[in-house]
Structures are given as structure tokens and as C-alpha cells.
Amino acid sequence: MTDYEDLYKQMLNVEKELKDKINSQQKLFKSLSKDLEKGDLKSWTRDLTSMRAYLKEQETLMEEMQTQVDEFGIREYMENGDFVEQLLTHCNRLEVDVKGDFPTYEMFPFRVRIDTENLDLYLDRKRVQCLRPMAFVQDVKASRDKLLKATFDPKGFVKELAAAYDLMLLKQNQGKTATTAVGDIYLKSLYTLLTPMRRFRKDYDLQSFAFDLARLYAADLRTCEDGRQFQFGPSRNINKAIRILDQDGREQYLATICFLGGQ
């Protein structure tokens, strides 16, 4: 199996050597300027000769680096499954939840898409030019941890859910003689009410909604400001449910919500 980490280690050695050559050349350039300023053309000629030698050595090293990358075969690496296998391995090692099948995966709360044709990765809608699996998974984990540390107001979120819930009940009761004050309503339906326009859904997509649901699920809160209690419910149709991770990292599928009691 082709492993990007093997290529990376090889390249680091050549990079160090190239960096040393560049540093030496920079020192020679400073000497070259001083030689000319002092009128020491003998030293100037010697230093210029040394700089030319370093340039040739740098060119050789860069050709070696290009050869290593060409031999690695980045397109084959993406298309034959090695990249995906290493990506999933690093997810497991770094405890990044992953679910899905090639070319689309969910790394909660993000969606990842692999574009083998253009050799690109997409994290949600953002194109990420990173074909080193370990680095990509590390970035996903860092982004997830940053979101977890962000301020979250569970009471405010529940208040918005309750308002959308009440509006959905009004729509469902419209034109009916027998109306209901409570009932299970799909969370995805409430998400549609909360984001009525496409541009809203772009800024707050379903994955972001799922992440807020996960934080609410983990919060010690089950009552609204108006005194109503709320509870989540499942569904036999998995497509109507929203997948989240609870505080212990276990997956849960939330489909509906119901607000009960109150004044």
C-alpha cells in the first residue's frame, strides 16, 4: 500500500538539505554585496563561483524531490483506495467519528467529499487542498474541538425550536375542525422553518443544526421558559432522523421533538 507518510519522511530529509543549501547561498549573497562595496573583486569572484555551485546543487535536489512525488503517483493513490484507507485509519486513531461511503463521509459535525478527478477534498462546501490524510484529520479534529468550546445558549436554542414548533402546529391544524396542541414534529421540518431561504441554509446548514441539537441533547435542560417540557423521539425511517453524537461519543438518531405541558 502506498503511504503518504513514507513520502513525507523522505521529502523531509531532502527539504532539510535544500534548506541548508539555500541558507549557505544567502550568506554568500551577503558576502558578495560586501565584497562589491569594498572593491574586493577577488573575493567577489570566488563567492559568485560558490553561489553558482550551490544553485546547481539546489536544482539537483529539486529534481530529486519532483521525481519522488512523480513516483509516488498521487492520482493512483487517490483512485486505488489507499488515500481513503489511510484517512479512515487516522480518524480511528485520533478519535474522529466517521460514517459514510466513498466518496462522501460525515465526520461529525462536518461533511467530507473526496473528488478524485480533480484531486481535491471538500470540508462541507469548502475546498481543501490537502492530500495528506493525517494532516486533514488533525484539522477536522481541531475544528470540531473549537466548535465544542464555542459559547452555546441551550435556552435560546430551545426557545427558537419552540417557536418553530408552534408555527408548524398552526400550519398542521389549519382548516381542521379538531386541532391538536401537542404532537411529534420532525426536526427536519423545524429546520426548514428556521432557514426559509437558501442563503440562510448556506450559513446554517443541516450539519450545523445537528451539532446544536447534539449540544442541546448533552445539556441538562428539558424545560422551556414557558414551562413546557420537551422530548426527542425516534423514527422507523432513518432518512427522517438526524444523526448526532452524545456526550459519550455514541451516535443517536433524533427524528422528532414534542413540547408538553406549560401554561
C-alpha positions as YAML, in Angstrom:
chain: A
units: angstrom
residues:
- id: 1
  name: MET
  ca: [0.00, 0.00, 0.00]
- id: 2
  name: THR
  ca: [1.21, 3.49, -0.86]
- id: 3
  name: ASP
  ca: [1.52, 5.52, 2.35]
- id: 4
  name: TYR
  ca: [1.75, 9.30, 2.21]
- id: 5
  name: GLU
  ca: [3.68, 9.34, 5.49]
- id: 6
  name: ASP
  ca: [6.52, 7.41, 3.82]
- id: 7
  name: LEU
  ca: [6.74, 10.05, 1.09]
- id: 8
  name: TYR
  ca: [6.58, 12.81, 3.70]
- id: 9
  name: LYS
  ca: [9.50, 11.39, 5.68]
- id: 10
  name: GLN
  ca: [11.60, 11.02, 2.53]
- id: 11
  name: MET
  ca: [10.85, 14.56, 1.47]
- id: 12
  name: LEU
  ca: [11.72, 15.99, 4.88]
- id: 13
  name: ASN
  ca: [15.28, 14.74, 4.52]
- id: 14
  name: VAL
  ca: [15.68, 16.33, 1.11]
- id: 15
  name: GLU
  ca: [13.98, 19.51, 2.30]
- id: 16
  name: LYS
  ca: [16.47, 19.88, 5.11]
- id: 17
  name: GLU
  ca: [19.37, 19.51, 2.72]
- id: 18
  name: LEU
  ca: [17.81, 22.02, 0.32]
- id: 19
  name: LYS
  ca: [17.22, 24.46, 3.16]
- id: 20
  name: ASP
  ca: [20.87, 24.21, 4.20]
- id: 21
  name: LYS
  ca: [21.95, 24.98, 0.64]
- id: 22
  name: ILE
  ca: [19.66, 27.99, 0.48]
- id: 23
  name: ASN
  ca: [20.92, 29.33, 3.82]
- id: 24
  name: SER
  ca: [24.52, 28.95, 2.67]
- id: 25
  name: GLN
  ca: [23.69, 30.77, -0.54]
- id: 26
  name: GLN
  ca: [22.06, 33.61, 1.37]
- id: 27
  name: LYS
  ca: [25.21, 34.03, 3.45]
- id: 28
  name: LEU
  ca: [27.27, 34.11, 0.27]
- id: 29
  name: PHE
  ca: [24.97, 36.75, -1.19]
- id: 30
  name: LYS
  ca: [25.61, 39.00, 1.81]
- id: 31
  name: SER
  ca: [29.35, 38.47, 1.37]
- id: 32
  name: LEU
  ca: [29.00, 39.22, -2.32]
- id: 33
  name: SER
  ca: [27.41, 42.58, -1.56]
- id: 34
  name: LYS
  ca: [30.11, 43.46, 0.95]
- id: 35
  name: ASP
  ca: [32.84, 42.39, -1.49]
- id: 36
  name: LEU
  ca: [31.49, 44.74, -4.13]
- id: 37
  name: GLU
  ca: [31.06, 47.57, -1.63]
- id: 38
  name: LYS
  ca: [34.69, 47.23, -0.52]
- id: 39
  name: GLY
  ca: [36.00, 46.72, -4.01]
- id: 40
  name: ASP
  ca: [37.24, 43.20, -3.17]
- id: 41
  name: LEU
  ca: [36.61, 41.76, -6.62]
- id: 42
  name: LYS
  ca: [38.86, 38.78, -5.96]
- id: 43
  name: SER
  ca: [36.60, 37.62, -3.12]
- id: 44
  name: TRP
  ca: [33.55, 38.66, -5.15]
- id: 45
  name: THR
  ca: [34.55, 36.32, -8.00]
- id: 46
  name: ARG
  ca: [35.19, 33.48, -5.57]
- id: 47
  name: ASP
  ca: [31.84, 33.93, -3.80]
- id: 48
  name: LEU
  ca: [29.95, 34.15, -7.08]
- id: 49
  name: THR
  ca: [31.53, 30.87, -8.20]
- id: 50
  name: SER
  ca: [30.41, 29.26, -4.95]
- id: 51
  name: MET
  ca: [26.88, 30.60, -5.41]
- id: 52
  name: ARG
  ca: [26.69, 29.06, -8.87]
- id: 53
  name: ALA
  ca: [27.76, 25.72, -7.40]
- id: 54
  name: TYR
  ca: [25.02, 25.96, -4.75]
- id: 55
  name: LEU
  ca: [22.46, 26.78, -7.46]
- id: 56
  name: LYS
  ca: [23.36, 23.59, -9.33]
- id: 57
  name: GLU
  ca: [23.11, 21.55, -6.13]
- id: 58
  name: GLN
  ca: [19.71, 23.07, -5.37]
- id: 59
  name: GLU
  ca: [18.49, 22.25, -8.86]
- id: 60
  name: THR
  ca: [19.60, 18.65, -8.39]
- id: 61
  name: LEU
  ca: [17.77, 18.41, -5.07]
- id: 62
  name: MET
  ca: [14.58, 19.88, -6.54]
- id: 63
  name: GLU
  ca: [14.69, 17.40, -9.40]
- id: 64
  name: GLU
  ca: [15.07, 14.62, -6.83]
- id: 65
  name: MET
  ca: [12.02, 15.90, -4.94]
- id: 66
  name: GLN
  ca: [9.97, 16.07, -8.13]
- id: 67
  name: THR
  ca: [11.00, 12.52, -9.02]
- id: 68
  name: GLN
  ca: [9.89, 11.24, -5.61]
- id: 69
  name: VAL
  ca: [6.48, 12.90, -5.98]
- id: 70
  name: ASP
  ca: [6.07, 11.56, -9.52]
- id: 71
  name: GLU
  ca: [7.00, 8.05, -8.42]
- id: 72
  name: PHE
  ca: [4.54, 8.28, -5.54]
- id: 73
  name: GLY
  ca: [1.72, 8.63, -8.10]
- id: 74
  name: ILE
  ca: [-0.78, 10.92, -6.45]
- id: 75
  name: ARG
  ca: [-3.63, 10.13, -8.86]
- id: 76
  name: GLU
  ca: [-3.28, 6.38, -8.46]
- id: 77
  name: TYR
  ca: [-3.00, 6.92, -4.69]
- id: 78
  name: MET
  ca: [-6.37, 8.69, -4.72]
- id: 79
  name: GLU
  ca: [-8.11, 6.33, -7.13]
- id: 80
  name: ASN
  ca: [-6.98, 2.93, -5.82]
- id: 81
  name: GLY
  ca: [-8.35, 3.46, -2.29]
- id: 82
  name: ASP
  ca: [-5.08, 3.94, -0.40]
- id: 83
  name: PHE
  ca: [-5.93, 7.54, 0.46]
- id: 84
  name: VAL
  ca: [-9.36, 6.63, 1.84]
- id: 85
  name: GLU
  ca: [-7.97, 3.70, 3.83]
- id: 86
  name: GLN
  ca: [-5.38, 5.93, 5.50]
- id: 87
  name: LEU
  ca: [-7.97, 8.65, 6.08]
- id: 88
  name: LEU
  ca: [-10.23, 6.23, 7.97]
- id: 89
  name: THR
  ca: [-7.26, 4.81, 9.89]
- id: 90
  name: HIS
  ca: [-6.27, 8.25, 11.15]
- id: 91
  name: CYS
  ca: [-9.90, 9.00, 12.06]
- id: 92
  name: ASN
  ca: [-9.90, 5.93, 14.25]
- id: 93
  name: ARG
  ca: [-6.51, 6.77, 15.78]
- id: 94
  name: LEU
  ca: [-7.43, 10.39, 16.53]
- id: 95
  name: GLU
  ca: [-10.97, 9.50, 17.69]
- id: 96
  name: VAL
  ca: [-12.72, 11.43, 14.94]
- id: 97
  name: ASP
  ca: [-16.16, 9.96, 14.32]
- id: 98
  name: VAL
  ca: [-16.62, 8.99, 10.69]
- id: 99
  name: LYS
  ca: [-19.56, 7.44, 8.86]
- id: 100
  name: GLY
  ca: [-20.42, 7.01, 5.21]
- id: 101
  name: ASP
  ca: [-19.14, 5.51, 2.00]
- id: 102
  name: PHE
  ca: [-16.82, 6.75, -0.71]
- id: 103
  name: PRO
  ca: [-16.82, 9.49, -1.89]
- id: 104
  name: THR
  ca: [-18.91, 11.18, 0.83]
- id: 105
  name: TYR
  ca: [-18.39, 10.87, 4.56]
- id: 106
  name: GLU
  ca: [-19.68, 12.50, 7.70]
- id: 107
  name: MET
  ca: [-17.06, 13.46, 10.27]
- id: 108
  name: PHE
  ca: [-19.48, 14.89, 12.78]
- id: 109
  name: PRO
  ca: [-20.37, 17.69, 12.55]
- id: 110
  name: PHE
  ca: [-18.76, 18.07, 9.11]
- id: 111
  name: ARG
  ca: [-19.35, 16.53, 5.71]
- id: 112
  name: VAL
  ca: [-16.34, 15.42, 3.70]
- id: 113
  name: ARG
  ca: [-16.35, 14.73, -0.01]
- id: 114
  name: ILE
  ca: [-13.45, 13.27, -1.99]
- id: 115
  name: ASP
  ca: [-13.04, 14.46, -5.56]
- id: 116
  name: THR
  ca: [-10.61, 12.01, -7.12]
- id: 117
  name: GLU
  ca: [-10.94, 13.51, -10.60]
- id: 118
  name: ASN
  ca: [-9.64, 16.92, -9.53]
- id: 119
  name: LEU
  ca: [-7.56, 15.64, -6.59]
- id: 120
  name: ASP
  ca: [-9.49, 17.77, -4.10]
- id: 121
  name: LEU
  ca: [-11.15, 17.38, -0.74]
- id: 122
  name: TYR
  ca: [-14.25, 19.26, 0.40]
- id: 123
  name: LEU
  ca: [-14.95, 20.00, 4.04]
- id: 124
  name: ASP
  ca: [-18.62, 20.96, 3.94]
- id: 125
  name: ARG
  ca: [-18.62, 23.39, 0.97]
- id: 126
  name: LYS
  ca: [-15.01, 24.49, 1.33]
- id: 127
  name: ARG
  ca: [-12.41, 23.03, -1.00]
- id: 128
  name: VAL
  ca: [-9.36, 21.86, 0.92]
- id: 129
  name: GLN
  ca: [-6.18, 21.11, -1.00]
- id: 130
  name: CYS
  ca: [-4.74, 18.55, 1.38]
- id: 131
  name: LEU
  ca: [-3.88, 15.02, 0.29]
- id: 132
  name: ARG
  ca: [-2.08, 14.05, 3.49]
- id: 133
  name: PRO
  ca: [-4.69, 12.05, 5.46]
- id: 134
  name: MET
  ca: [-3.18, 12.62, 8.90]
- id: 135
  name: ALA
  ca: [-2.97, 16.41, 8.43]
- id: 136
  name: PHE
  ca: [-6.56, 16.58, 7.17]
- id: 137
  name: VAL
  ca: [-7.95, 14.54, 10.08]
- id: 138
  name: GLN
  ca: [-5.96, 16.65, 12.54]
- id: 139
  name: ASP
  ca: [-7.55, 19.78, 11.05]
- id: 140
  name: VAL
  ca: [-11.03, 18.25, 11.29]
- id: 141
  name: LYS
  ca: [-10.45, 17.34, 14.93]
- id: 142
  name: ALA
  ca: [-9.14, 20.83, 15.73]
- id: 143
  name: SER
  ca: [-12.17, 22.42, 14.03]
- id: 144
  name: ARG
  ca: [-14.53, 20.13, 15.93]
- id: 145
  name: ASP
  ca: [-12.86, 20.89, 19.27]
- id: 146
  name: LYS
  ca: [-13.06, 24.61, 18.51]
- id: 147
  name: LEU
  ca: [-16.80, 24.32, 17.90]
- id: 148
  name: LEU
  ca: [-17.25, 22.39, 21.13]
- id: 149
  name: LYS
  ca: [-15.56, 25.19, 23.07]
- id: 150
  name: ALA
  ca: [-17.68, 27.87, 21.44]
- id: 151
  name: THR
  ca: [-20.39, 29.53, 23.51]
- id: 152
  name: PHE
  ca: [-23.77, 27.83, 23.22]
- id: 153
  name: ASP
  ca: [-27.04, 29.06, 24.71]
- id: 154
  name: PRO
  ca: [-29.28, 26.00, 25.12]
- id: 155
  name: LYS
  ca: [-32.19, 28.07, 26.49]
- id: 156
  name: GLY
  ca: [-32.11, 30.39, 23.49]
- id: 157
  name: PHE
  ca: [-31.90, 27.48, 21.08]
- id: 158
  name: VAL
  ca: [-34.86, 25.71, 22.72]
- id: 159
  name: LYS
  ca: [-36.86, 28.94, 22.58]
- id: 160
  name: GLU
  ca: [-36.29, 29.11, 18.80]
- id: 161
  name: LEU
  ca: [-37.23, 25.44, 18.41]
- id: 162
  name: ALA
  ca: [-40.41, 26.01, 20.42]
- id: 163
  name: ALA
  ca: [-41.42, 28.98, 18.27]
- id: 164
  name: ALA
  ca: [-40.89, 26.94, 15.09]
- id: 165
  name: TYR
  ca: [-42.77, 24.02, 16.68]
- id: 166
  name: ASP
  ca: [-45.78, 26.21, 17.49]
- id: 167
  name: LEU
  ca: [-45.80, 27.63, 13.97]
- id: 168
  name: MET
  ca: [-45.70, 24.15, 12.47]
- id: 169
  name: LEU
  ca: [-48.62, 23.06, 14.67]
- id: 170
  name: LEU
  ca: [-50.64, 26.05, 13.42]
- id: 171
  name: LYS
  ca: [-49.95, 25.01, 9.83]
- id: 172
  name: GLN
  ca: [-50.93, 21.42, 10.53]
- id: 173
  name: ASN
  ca: [-54.14, 22.48, 12.28]
- id: 174
  name: GLN
  ca: [-55.13, 24.97, 9.59]
- id: 175
  name: GLY
  ca: [-58.53, 24.13, 8.12]
- id: 176
  name: LYS
  ca: [-59.20, 21.32, 10.61]
- id: 177
  name: THR
  ca: [-62.15, 21.28, 13.00]
- id: 178
  name: ALA
  ca: [-60.31, 19.12, 15.53]
- id: 179
  name: THR
  ca: [-56.98, 20.71, 16.37]
- id: 180
  name: THR
  ca: [-54.12, 19.42, 18.47]
- id: 181
  name: ALA
  ca: [-52.00, 21.42, 20.92]
- id: 182
  name: VAL
  ca: [-49.15, 18.92, 21.03]
- id: 183
  name: GLY
  ca: [-47.65, 16.28, 18.82]
- id: 184
  name: ASP
  ca: [-44.38, 14.94, 17.49]
- id: 185
  name: ILE
  ca: [-42.95, 17.10, 14.72]
- id: 186
  name: TYR
  ca: [-39.96, 16.20, 12.61]
- id: 187
  name: LEU
  ca: [-36.83, 18.16, 13.44]
- id: 188
  name: LYS
  ca: [-36.02, 18.46, 9.76]
- id: 189
  name: SER
  ca: [-39.34, 20.25, 9.27]
- id: 190
  name: LEU
  ca: [-38.42, 22.71, 12.02]
- id: 191
  name: TYR
  ca: [-35.04, 23.24, 10.38]
- id: 192
  name: THR
  ca: [-36.84, 24.23, 7.18]
- id: 193
  name: LEU
  ca: [-38.87, 26.79, 9.11]
- id: 194
  name: LEU
  ca: [-35.78, 28.15, 10.82]
- id: 195
  name: THR
  ca: [-33.97, 28.55, 7.48]
- id: 196
  name: PRO
  ca: [-36.68, 29.51, 4.96]
- id: 197
  name: MET
  ca: [-34.31, 30.82, 2.29]
- id: 198
  name: ARG
  ca: [-31.42, 29.09, 0.56]
- id: 199
  name: ARG
  ca: [-28.91, 31.72, 1.64]
- id: 200
  name: PHE
  ca: [-29.86, 31.04, 5.27]
- id: 201
  name: ARG
  ca: [-29.25, 27.33, 4.79]
- id: 202
  name: LYS
  ca: [-25.84, 28.14, 3.32]
- id: 203
  name: ASP
  ca: [-24.82, 29.96, 6.50]
- id: 204
  name: TYR
  ca: [-26.54, 27.46, 8.79]
- id: 205
  name: ASP
  ca: [-26.68, 24.06, 7.13]
- id: 206
  name: LEU
  ca: [-28.26, 20.87, 8.41]
- id: 207
  name: GLN
  ca: [-24.94, 19.72, 9.87]
- id: 208
  name: SER
  ca: [-24.72, 22.90, 11.96]
- id: 209
  name: PHE
  ca: [-28.28, 22.30, 13.11]
- id: 210
  name: ALA
  ca: [-27.36, 18.72, 14.05]
- id: 211
  name: PHE
  ca: [-24.38, 19.99, 16.03]
- id: 212
  name: ASP
  ca: [-26.60, 22.39, 18.00]
- id: 213
  name: LEU
  ca: [-29.03, 19.53, 18.63]
- id: 214
  name: ALA
  ca: [-26.14, 17.45, 19.94]
- id: 215
  name: ARG
  ca: [-25.14, 20.19, 22.36]
- id: 216
  name: LEU
  ca: [-28.74, 20.60, 23.47]
- id: 217
  name: TYR
  ca: [-29.05, 16.83, 23.89]
- id: 218
  name: ALA
  ca: [-25.98, 16.88, 26.14]
- id: 219
  name: ALA
  ca: [-27.20, 19.90, 28.14]
- id: 220
  name: ASP
  ca: [-29.00, 19.50, 31.46]
- id: 221
  name: LEU
  ca: [-32.13, 21.17, 30.13]
- id: 222
  name: ARG
  ca: [-35.53, 19.72, 29.35]
- id: 223
  name: THR
  ca: [-37.84, 22.69, 30.06]
- id: 224
  name: CYS
  ca: [-38.60, 25.87, 28.10]
- id: 225
  name: GLU
  ca: [-39.02, 29.36, 29.55]
- id: 226
  name: ASP
  ca: [-42.80, 28.98, 29.31]
- id: 227
  name: GLY
  ca: [-42.69, 25.86, 31.47]
- id: 228
  name: ARG
  ca: [-43.24, 23.32, 28.71]
- id: 229
  name: GLN
  ca: [-41.09, 20.23, 28.72]
- id: 230
  name: PHE
  ca: [-39.65, 18.86, 25.52]
- id: 231
  name: GLN
  ca: [-38.58, 15.42, 24.46]
- id: 232
  name: PHE
  ca: [-36.94, 13.96, 21.39]
- id: 233
  name: GLY
  ca: [-38.31, 10.98, 19.55]
- id: 234
  name: PRO
  ca: [-37.01, 8.38, 17.06]
- id: 235
  name: SER
  ca: [-38.36, 7.27, 13.71]
- id: 236
  name: ARG
  ca: [-38.51, 3.98, 11.88]
- id: 237
  name: ASN
  ca: [-37.45, 5.87, 8.76]
- id: 238
  name: ILE
  ca: [-33.75, 6.58, 9.28]
- id: 239
  name: ASN
  ca: [-33.81, 9.12, 6.46]
- id: 240
  name: LYS
  ca: [-36.09, 11.36, 8.52]
- id: 241
  name: ALA
  ca: [-33.78, 11.28, 11.54]
- id: 242
  name: ILE
  ca: [-30.78, 13.49, 12.29]
- id: 243
  name: ARG
  ca: [-27.64, 11.72, 13.42]
- id: 244
  name: ILE
  ca: [-25.79, 13.25, 16.35]
- id: 245
  name: LEU
  ca: [-23.12, 12.19, 18.82]
- id: 246
  name: ASP
  ca: [-23.95, 12.33, 22.51]
- id: 247
  name: GLN
  ca: [-21.57, 13.46, 25.25]
- id: 248
  name: ASP
  ca: [-20.02, 9.99, 25.35]
- id: 249
  name: GLY
  ca: [-19.36, 9.93, 21.62]
- id: 250
  name: ARG
  ca: [-22.14, 7.45, 20.89]
- id: 251
  name: GLU
  ca: [-24.37, 8.05, 17.90]
- id: 252
  name: GLN
  ca: [-28.01, 8.86, 18.43]
- id: 253
  name: TYR
  ca: [-30.73, 9.39, 15.84]
- id: 254
  name: LEU
  ca: [-33.18, 12.17, 16.67]
- id: 255
  name: ALA
  ca: [-36.21, 12.41, 14.40]
- id: 256
  name: THR
  ca: [-38.91, 14.36, 16.22]
- id: 257
  name: ILE
  ca: [-39.48, 16.77, 19.09]
- id: 258
  name: CYS
  ca: [-42.55, 17.34, 21.22]
- id: 259
  name: PHE
  ca: [-43.32, 20.15, 23.68]
- id: 260
  name: LEU
  ca: [-45.63, 19.19, 26.53]
- id: 261
  name: GLY
  ca: [-47.40, 20.94, 29.42]
- id: 262
  name: GLY
  ca: [-46.85, 24.56, 30.33]
- id: 263
  name: GLN
  ca: [-49.40, 27.29, 30.89]
...
